[in-house]
Coordinates of C-alpha atoms in Angstrom, one line a residue:
M1 CA 15.2 -33.0 -26.1
V2 CA 14.6 -33.0 -29.9
K3 CA 15.3 -30.3 -32.4
L4 CA 13.0 -29.9 -35.4
H5 CA 14.0 -27.3 -37.9
D6 CA 14.8 -24.2 -35.8
L7 CA 13.0 -25.1 -32.6
H8 CA 13.7 -27.3 -29.5
F9 CA 11.1 -29.5 -28.0
K10 CA 11.2 -31.1 -24.5
P11 CA 9.7 -34.4 -23.4
F12 CA 6.1 -34.0 -22.3
I13 CA 4.0 -37.2 -22.4
S14 CA 5.7 -40.6 -22.5
E15 CA 4.9 -43.4 -24.9
D16 CA 3.7 -45.6 -22.1
K17 CA 1.4 -42.9 -20.8
I18 CA -0.2 -42.4 -24.3
Q19 CA -0.8 -46.1 -24.7
E20 CA -2.4 -46.2 -21.3
V21 CA -4.8 -43.4 -22.2
V22 CA -5.6 -44.9 -25.6
Q23 CA -6.6 -48.1 -23.8
R24 CA -8.8 -46.2 -21.4
M25 CA -10.6 -44.5 -24.3
V26 CA -11.0 -47.9 -26.0
N27 CA -12.6 -49.4 -23.0
E28 CA -15.0 -46.4 -22.5
I29 CA -16.1 -46.4 -26.1
A30 CA -16.5 -50.2 -26.4
H31 CA -18.6 -50.2 -23.2
D32 CA -20.8 -47.4 -24.4
L33 CA -21.4 -48.8 -27.9
G34 CA -22.0 -52.4 -26.9
D35 CA -22.5 -54.8 -29.8
E36 CA -22.9 -52.0 -32.3
V37 CA -20.4 -51.9 -35.3
P38 CA -19.2 -48.3 -35.3
V39 CA -17.4 -46.4 -38.1
F40 CA -14.2 -44.8 -36.7
I41 CA -13.1 -41.9 -38.7
G42 CA -9.6 -40.4 -38.3
I43 CA -8.7 -36.9 -39.3
L44 CA -5.6 -36.8 -41.3
N45 CA -2.7 -36.2 -41.1
G46 CA -2.3 -36.0 -37.4
S47 CA -4.5 -38.9 -36.2
F48 CA -2.9 -41.7 -38.0
M49 CA -1.0 -43.1 -35.1
F50 CA -3.9 -42.6 -32.6
V51 CA -6.3 -44.4 -35.0
S52 CA -4.0 -47.2 -35.7
D53 CA -3.3 -47.9 -32.0
F54 CA -7.0 -47.5 -31.1
V55 CA -8.4 -49.9 -33.6
K56 CA -5.7 -52.5 -32.7
K57 CA -6.9 -52.3 -29.2
Y58 CA -10.6 -52.2 -29.9
P59 CA -12.1 -55.5 -28.8
K60 CA -15.1 -55.7 -31.2
A61 CA -16.0 -55.4 -34.9
C62 CA -15.6 -51.9 -36.4
E63 CA -14.9 -50.1 -39.6
V64 CA -12.3 -47.5 -40.2
T65 CA -11.9 -44.6 -42.6
F66 CA -10.3 -41.2 -42.9
I67 CA -10.9 -37.7 -44.0
K68 CA -8.2 -35.2 -44.6
L69 CA -8.5 -31.6 -43.5
A70 CA -5.8 -28.9 -43.3
S71 CA -5.8 -26.1 -40.8
Y72 CA -2.1 -25.6 -39.7
E73 CA 0.8 -23.8 -41.2
G74 CA 3.9 -24.1 -39.0
L75 CA 2.9 -23.2 -35.5
K76 CA -0.3 -21.3 -36.4
S77 CA -3.8 -22.5 -36.8
T78 CA -5.4 -20.9 -39.9
D79 CA -8.9 -19.9 -40.3
D80 CA -9.1 -21.6 -43.8
I81 CA -9.9 -25.3 -43.3
Q82 CA -9.8 -27.3 -46.6
R83 CA -11.5 -30.7 -47.0
L84 CA -8.8 -32.4 -49.0
I85 CA -10.2 -35.9 -48.9
G86 CA -13.9 -36.5 -48.3
L87 CA -16.0 -39.4 -47.4
T88 CA -16.4 -42.3 -49.8
Q89 CA -19.1 -44.4 -48.2
D90 CA -22.7 -44.2 -47.2
L91 CA -23.0 -43.6 -43.5
T92 CA -26.8 -43.4 -43.3
G93 CA -28.0 -44.9 -39.9
R94 CA -24.4 -45.6 -38.7
T95 CA -22.9 -44.6 -35.5
V96 CA -19.8 -42.6 -36.3
V97 CA -17.0 -41.8 -33.9
I98 CA -14.5 -39.2 -34.9
L99 CA -11.0 -39.9 -33.7
E100 CA -9.1 -36.7 -33.4
D101 CA -5.5 -36.4 -32.4
I102 CA -5.9 -33.0 -30.8
I103 CA -8.7 -30.4 -30.3
D104 CA -7.6 -26.8 -29.6
S105 CA -9.5 -24.0 -31.0
G106 CA -12.3 -26.2 -32.4
K107 CA -12.1 -24.9 -36.0
T108 CA -11.5 -28.4 -37.5
L109 CA -14.3 -29.7 -35.3
A110 CA -16.7 -27.2 -36.7
E111 CA -15.9 -28.4 -40.2
V112 CA -16.3 -32.0 -39.2
H113 CA -19.9 -31.1 -38.0
R114 CA -20.5 -29.3 -41.2
I115 CA -19.4 -32.3 -43.2
F116 CA -21.7 -34.7 -41.3
K117 CA -24.7 -32.5 -41.2
N118 CA -26.2 -34.1 -44.2
E119 CA -24.8 -37.6 -43.9
N120 CA -27.9 -38.8 -42.0
V121 CA -25.7 -40.7 -39.4
K122 CA -27.5 -42.3 -36.4
E123 CA -25.2 -40.6 -34.0
L124 CA -21.9 -38.6 -34.2
K125 CA -19.5 -38.8 -31.3
I126 CA -16.3 -37.0 -30.9
A127 CA -13.1 -38.6 -29.3
T128 CA -9.9 -36.7 -29.0
L129 CA -6.7 -37.9 -27.5
F130 CA -5.4 -34.4 -26.6
Y131 CA -7.6 -31.5 -25.6
K132 CA -6.6 -27.8 -24.8
P133 CA -9.4 -26.4 -22.8
E134 CA -7.8 -22.9 -22.7
A135 CA -7.9 -22.6 -26.4
Y136 CA -11.3 -24.2 -27.2
K137 CA -13.8 -21.6 -28.5
K138 CA -16.7 -23.8 -29.7
D139 CA -19.8 -25.3 -28.1
F140 CA -19.6 -28.8 -29.7
K141 CA -19.7 -31.6 -27.2
L142 CA -16.6 -33.7 -26.7
H143 CA -17.8 -37.2 -25.8
Y144 CA -14.4 -38.7 -24.9
V145 CA -11.2 -36.8 -23.9
G146 CA -7.9 -38.6 -23.4
I147 CA -5.7 -36.0 -21.8
E148 CA -6.2 -32.2 -21.1
I149 CA -3.1 -30.3 -21.8
P150 CA -2.0 -26.6 -21.6
N151 CA -2.3 -24.4 -24.6
K152 CA 1.3 -25.0 -25.8
F153 CA 2.5 -26.3 -29.1
I154 CA 3.2 -30.1 -29.2
V155 CA 4.7 -32.5 -31.6
G156 CA 5.0 -36.3 -31.8
Y157 CA 2.6 -39.2 -32.1
G158 CA 1.2 -38.0 -35.4
L159 CA 1.6 -34.2 -34.7
D160 CA 4.1 -32.2 -36.6
Y161 CA 6.0 -29.0 -36.8
D162 CA 6.4 -28.1 -40.5
G163 CA 6.3 -31.7 -41.5
L164 CA 8.7 -33.0 -38.9
G165 CA 8.0 -34.9 -35.7
R166 CA 5.1 -37.1 -36.7
D167 CA 7.1 -40.2 -36.3
L168 CA 8.0 -39.6 -32.6
P169 CA 6.3 -42.3 -30.4
A170 CA 6.0 -39.8 -27.4
I171 CA 4.8 -36.2 -27.2
Y172 CA 7.2 -33.3 -26.9
Q173 CA 6.3 -29.7 -26.0
L174 CA 7.8 -26.5 -27.5
K175 CA 10.7 -25.3 -25.3
T176 CA 10.2 -21.5 -25.1
T177 CA 13.7 -20.9 -23.9
Q178 CA 14.4 -17.6 -22.4
H179 CA 17.8 -16.1 -23.2
M180 CA 19.1 -16.6 -19.7
T181 CA 22.5 -17.3 -18.3
N182 CA 22.4 -19.5 -15.2
F183 CA 25.4 -20.8 -13.4
V184 CA 26.4 -22.4 -10.1
L185 CA 29.3 -20.5 -8.5
F186 CA 31.7 -22.5 -6.3
G187 CA 34.8 -21.6 -4.3
P188 CA 36.5 -22.8 -1.2
P189 CA 36.4 -20.7 2.0
G190 CA 38.5 -17.6 1.4
A191 CA 38.4 -17.7 -2.4
G192 CA 36.4 -14.5 -2.7
K193 CA 33.3 -16.0 -4.0
G194 CA 30.9 -13.6 -2.3
T195 CA 32.8 -10.6 -3.7
Q196 CA 33.0 -11.9 -7.2
A197 CA 29.2 -12.9 -7.0
E198 CA 28.4 -9.2 -6.4
F199 CA 30.5 -8.0 -9.3
L200 CA 29.1 -10.5 -11.7
K201 CA 25.4 -9.9 -10.8
E202 CA 25.9 -6.2 -11.5
K203 CA 27.9 -6.7 -14.7
Y204 CA 25.5 -9.2 -16.3
S205 CA 22.2 -8.1 -14.5
L206 CA 21.9 -11.5 -12.9
V207 CA 20.0 -12.4 -9.7
H208 CA 22.3 -13.8 -7.0
I209 CA 20.6 -16.6 -5.0
S210 CA 22.5 -17.5 -1.9
T211 CA 21.1 -20.5 -0.2
G212 CA 22.2 -19.2 3.2
D213 CA 20.4 -15.8 2.5
V214 CA 17.3 -17.6 1.3
F215 CA 17.1 -19.7 4.4
R216 CA 17.7 -16.7 6.7
F217 CA 15.0 -14.7 4.9
N218 CA 12.4 -17.5 5.1
I219 CA 13.0 -18.2 8.7
K220 CA 13.2 -14.6 9.8
N221 CA 9.9 -13.8 8.0
E222 CA 8.3 -17.0 9.2
T223 CA 7.1 -18.2 5.8
A224 CA 5.6 -21.7 5.6
L225 CA 8.8 -23.0 4.1
G226 CA 11.0 -21.2 6.7
M227 CA 9.0 -22.6 9.6
L228 CA 9.3 -26.1 8.0
A229 CA 13.0 -25.8 7.5
K230 CA 13.5 -24.5 11.1
S231 CA 11.5 -27.5 12.5
Y232 CA 14.2 -29.8 11.0
M233 CA 17.0 -27.5 12.1
D234 CA 15.8 -27.3 15.6
K235 CA 15.8 -31.1 15.8
G236 CA 19.4 -31.2 14.5
E237 CA 18.2 -32.7 11.3
L238 CA 19.1 -31.9 7.7
V239 CA 16.5 -29.9 5.8
P240 CA 15.1 -32.2 3.0
D241 CA 16.2 -31.2 -0.5
Q242 CA 12.7 -30.6 -1.6
V243 CA 12.2 -27.8 1.0
T244 CA 15.3 -26.1 -0.2
I245 CA 14.3 -26.5 -3.9
D246 CA 10.9 -25.1 -3.1
M247 CA 12.5 -22.0 -1.5
L248 CA 14.8 -21.6 -4.6
N249 CA 11.7 -22.0 -6.9
A250 CA 10.0 -19.2 -5.0
E251 CA 13.1 -17.0 -5.6
V252 CA 13.2 -17.8 -9.2
E253 CA 9.5 -17.0 -9.5
K254 CA 9.9 -13.7 -7.9
N255 CA 12.5 -12.8 -10.6
A256 CA 10.7 -14.3 -13.6
D257 CA 12.1 -11.5 -15.9
A258 CA 15.7 -11.9 -14.8
K259 CA 18.4 -12.4 -17.4
G260 CA 19.8 -15.3 -15.4
F261 CA 20.7 -16.5 -11.9
I262 CA 23.9 -17.1 -9.9
F263 CA 23.3 -20.1 -7.6
D264 CA 25.5 -19.9 -4.5
G265 CA 25.5 -22.7 -1.9
F266 CA 23.4 -25.1 -3.9
P267 CA 23.6 -27.7 -5.1
R268 CA 25.9 -29.8 -2.8
T269 CA 25.0 -33.3 -3.9
N270 CA 24.1 -35.1 -7.2
A271 CA 20.5 -35.4 -6.1
Q272 CA 20.4 -31.6 -5.5
A273 CA 22.0 -31.0 -8.9
E274 CA 19.5 -33.2 -10.6
A275 CA 16.7 -31.3 -8.7
L276 CA 18.0 -28.0 -9.8
D277 CA 18.2 -29.2 -13.4
K278 CA 14.6 -30.2 -13.2
L279 CA 13.6 -27.0 -11.7
M280 CA 15.3 -24.9 -14.4
D281 CA 13.9 -27.2 -17.1
E282 CA 10.4 -26.5 -15.8
K283 CA 11.2 -22.8 -16.4
D284 CA 12.3 -23.7 -20.0
S285 CA 15.8 -22.9 -19.0
Q286 CA 18.9 -24.7 -17.8
I287 CA 22.1 -24.5 -15.7
N288 CA 24.8 -23.4 -18.2
A289 CA 27.8 -24.0 -16.0
M290 CA 29.4 -24.8 -12.8
I291 CA 32.2 -22.2 -12.3
A292 CA 34.7 -22.9 -9.5
L293 CA 37.3 -20.5 -8.2
E294 CA 40.6 -22.5 -7.8
V295 CA 43.0 -21.3 -5.2
D296 CA 46.0 -23.1 -3.6
D297 CA 45.3 -24.3 0.0
E298 CA 48.2 -22.4 1.5
V299 CA 46.9 -19.2 0.0
L300 CA 43.5 -19.8 1.4
V301 CA 44.8 -20.6 4.8
Q302 CA 46.7 -17.3 4.9
R303 CA 43.8 -15.3 3.6
L304 CA 41.4 -16.7 6.2
L305 CA 43.9 -16.2 9.0
E306 CA 44.3 -12.5 7.9
R307 CA 40.5 -12.2 7.6
G308 CA 40.2 -13.7 11.2
K309 CA 42.0 -10.8 12.7
T310 CA 39.2 -8.4 11.7
S311 CA 36.1 -10.7 11.1
G312 CA 35.6 -11.9 14.6
R313 CA 34.8 -15.3 13.4
A314 CA 36.3 -18.2 15.4
D315 CA 36.5 -20.4 12.4
D316 CA 38.8 -17.9 10.6
A317 CA 41.3 -17.8 13.5
D318 CA 42.0 -21.5 14.0
E319 CA 44.2 -23.0 11.4
S320 CA 43.1 -26.6 12.0
I321 CA 39.4 -25.6 11.5
I322 CA 40.3 -23.7 8.4
R323 CA 42.1 -26.7 6.8
N324 CA 39.2 -28.9 7.7
R325 CA 36.7 -26.5 6.1
I326 CA 38.9 -26.5 3.0
K327 CA 39.0 -30.3 3.0
E328 CA 35.3 -30.6 3.4
Y329 CA 34.8 -28.3 0.5
Y330 CA 36.9 -30.3 -1.8
K331 CA 35.2 -33.5 -0.8
K332 CA 31.7 -32.1 -1.6
T333 CA 32.8 -30.2 -4.7
A334 CA 34.5 -33.2 -6.3
I335 CA 31.1 -35.0 -6.6
L336 CA 29.6 -32.0 -8.4
K337 CA 32.7 -31.5 -10.6
D338 CA 32.2 -35.0 -12.0
Y339 CA 28.4 -34.3 -12.4
Y340 CA 28.9 -31.1 -14.4
S341 CA 32.0 -32.3 -16.2
A342 CA 29.9 -35.2 -17.7
Q343 CA 27.7 -32.5 -19.2
D344 CA 30.8 -30.4 -20.3
K345 CA 29.6 -27.6 -18.0
Y346 CA 32.5 -27.5 -15.4
Y347 CA 34.8 -24.5 -15.6
G348 CA 37.7 -24.0 -13.2
V349 CA 39.0 -20.4 -12.9
D350 CA 42.2 -19.2 -11.3
G351 CA 41.2 -17.4 -8.1
V352 CA 44.6 -15.9 -7.4
G353 CA 45.3 -12.2 -8.3
S354 CA 43.6 -8.9 -8.0
I355 CA 39.8 -8.7 -7.7
E356 CA 39.6 -7.2 -11.2
D357 CA 41.8 -9.9 -12.8
I358 CA 39.7 -12.7 -11.3
T359 CA 36.5 -11.0 -12.4
A360 CA 37.9 -10.8 -15.9
R361 CA 38.6 -14.5 -15.9
L362 CA 35.2 -15.3 -14.7
S363 CA 33.7 -12.9 -17.3
N364 CA 35.6 -14.8 -20.1
V365 CA 33.9 -18.1 -19.1
I366 CA 30.5 -16.4 -18.8
D367 CA 30.8 -14.7 -22.2
S368 CA 31.5 -18.1 -23.8
L369 CA 28.4 -19.7 -22.4

């Protein structure tokens, strides 16, 4: 992640990928032009990195020059395109290849065609490293396209945001972060996690995503993911992480306008935590915290034994089973505690006291995120 002025940008296209695409474009153009000596023309300021890498890789003789046009102010493309630096050489009868860093609306490209209308060139070809098909509004042919990308603002590899970011060797995409609060809620058996989740989702207008509930819903309704998960469960096998992530993704998508999410029952491993981080990053959001209710083991045992008198659950009536469940919880949670602590996102909250007192403690943490 990089911050330029007031905005954050997330990694989008790696330096290695860019160089791979530049080499492919070099190969295509060199093949098409044969032994001809072309004139490559870069559009400043954005194309300087692309042009530099391109001509270094070009295997044959060529000439290079630049023209400078201006069409951007901050994040917005303007209608007024100024030709700041023009051509200084005679291009009559020459094959000219325009090397553009990016083509979106096509306004700059229209000006390029206007400029070259009276230059008597043999042929004018357009090569662009990045292309936004959703934004393109012109009919000019693009002869060579490196990478098609969504219509989102990018910086790096010559492209800037208000003057910053041109020096970055990779491409970063504007992170349109929603103001969401997302946290993973943990608690040992008997800690009252379910009760607190209900209070917190109402207080903060969050969506509570319980992995158990999501599984039951998908299996009961025989969704494709539910049937896939059931096929593993019927064989006594663990459901692959990706299946669970796909289910969670579907839940997040259903609630795209939510103010945030409480994740309950997932993740359980580092790999799952990383997968959840990736999922939220794709939504231009993040996990803000792991919040764990902390209750003394003896208190938990007594709570569960009391609950067992009315719940009818066998695992709430047997003390040895209860203690084993608590032991398993700590073994699994310890891994995640380290994972989130490394990101300064772990919060332990005293889970002993009245429901109201515990809710207040949890709220203090959430309010600080």
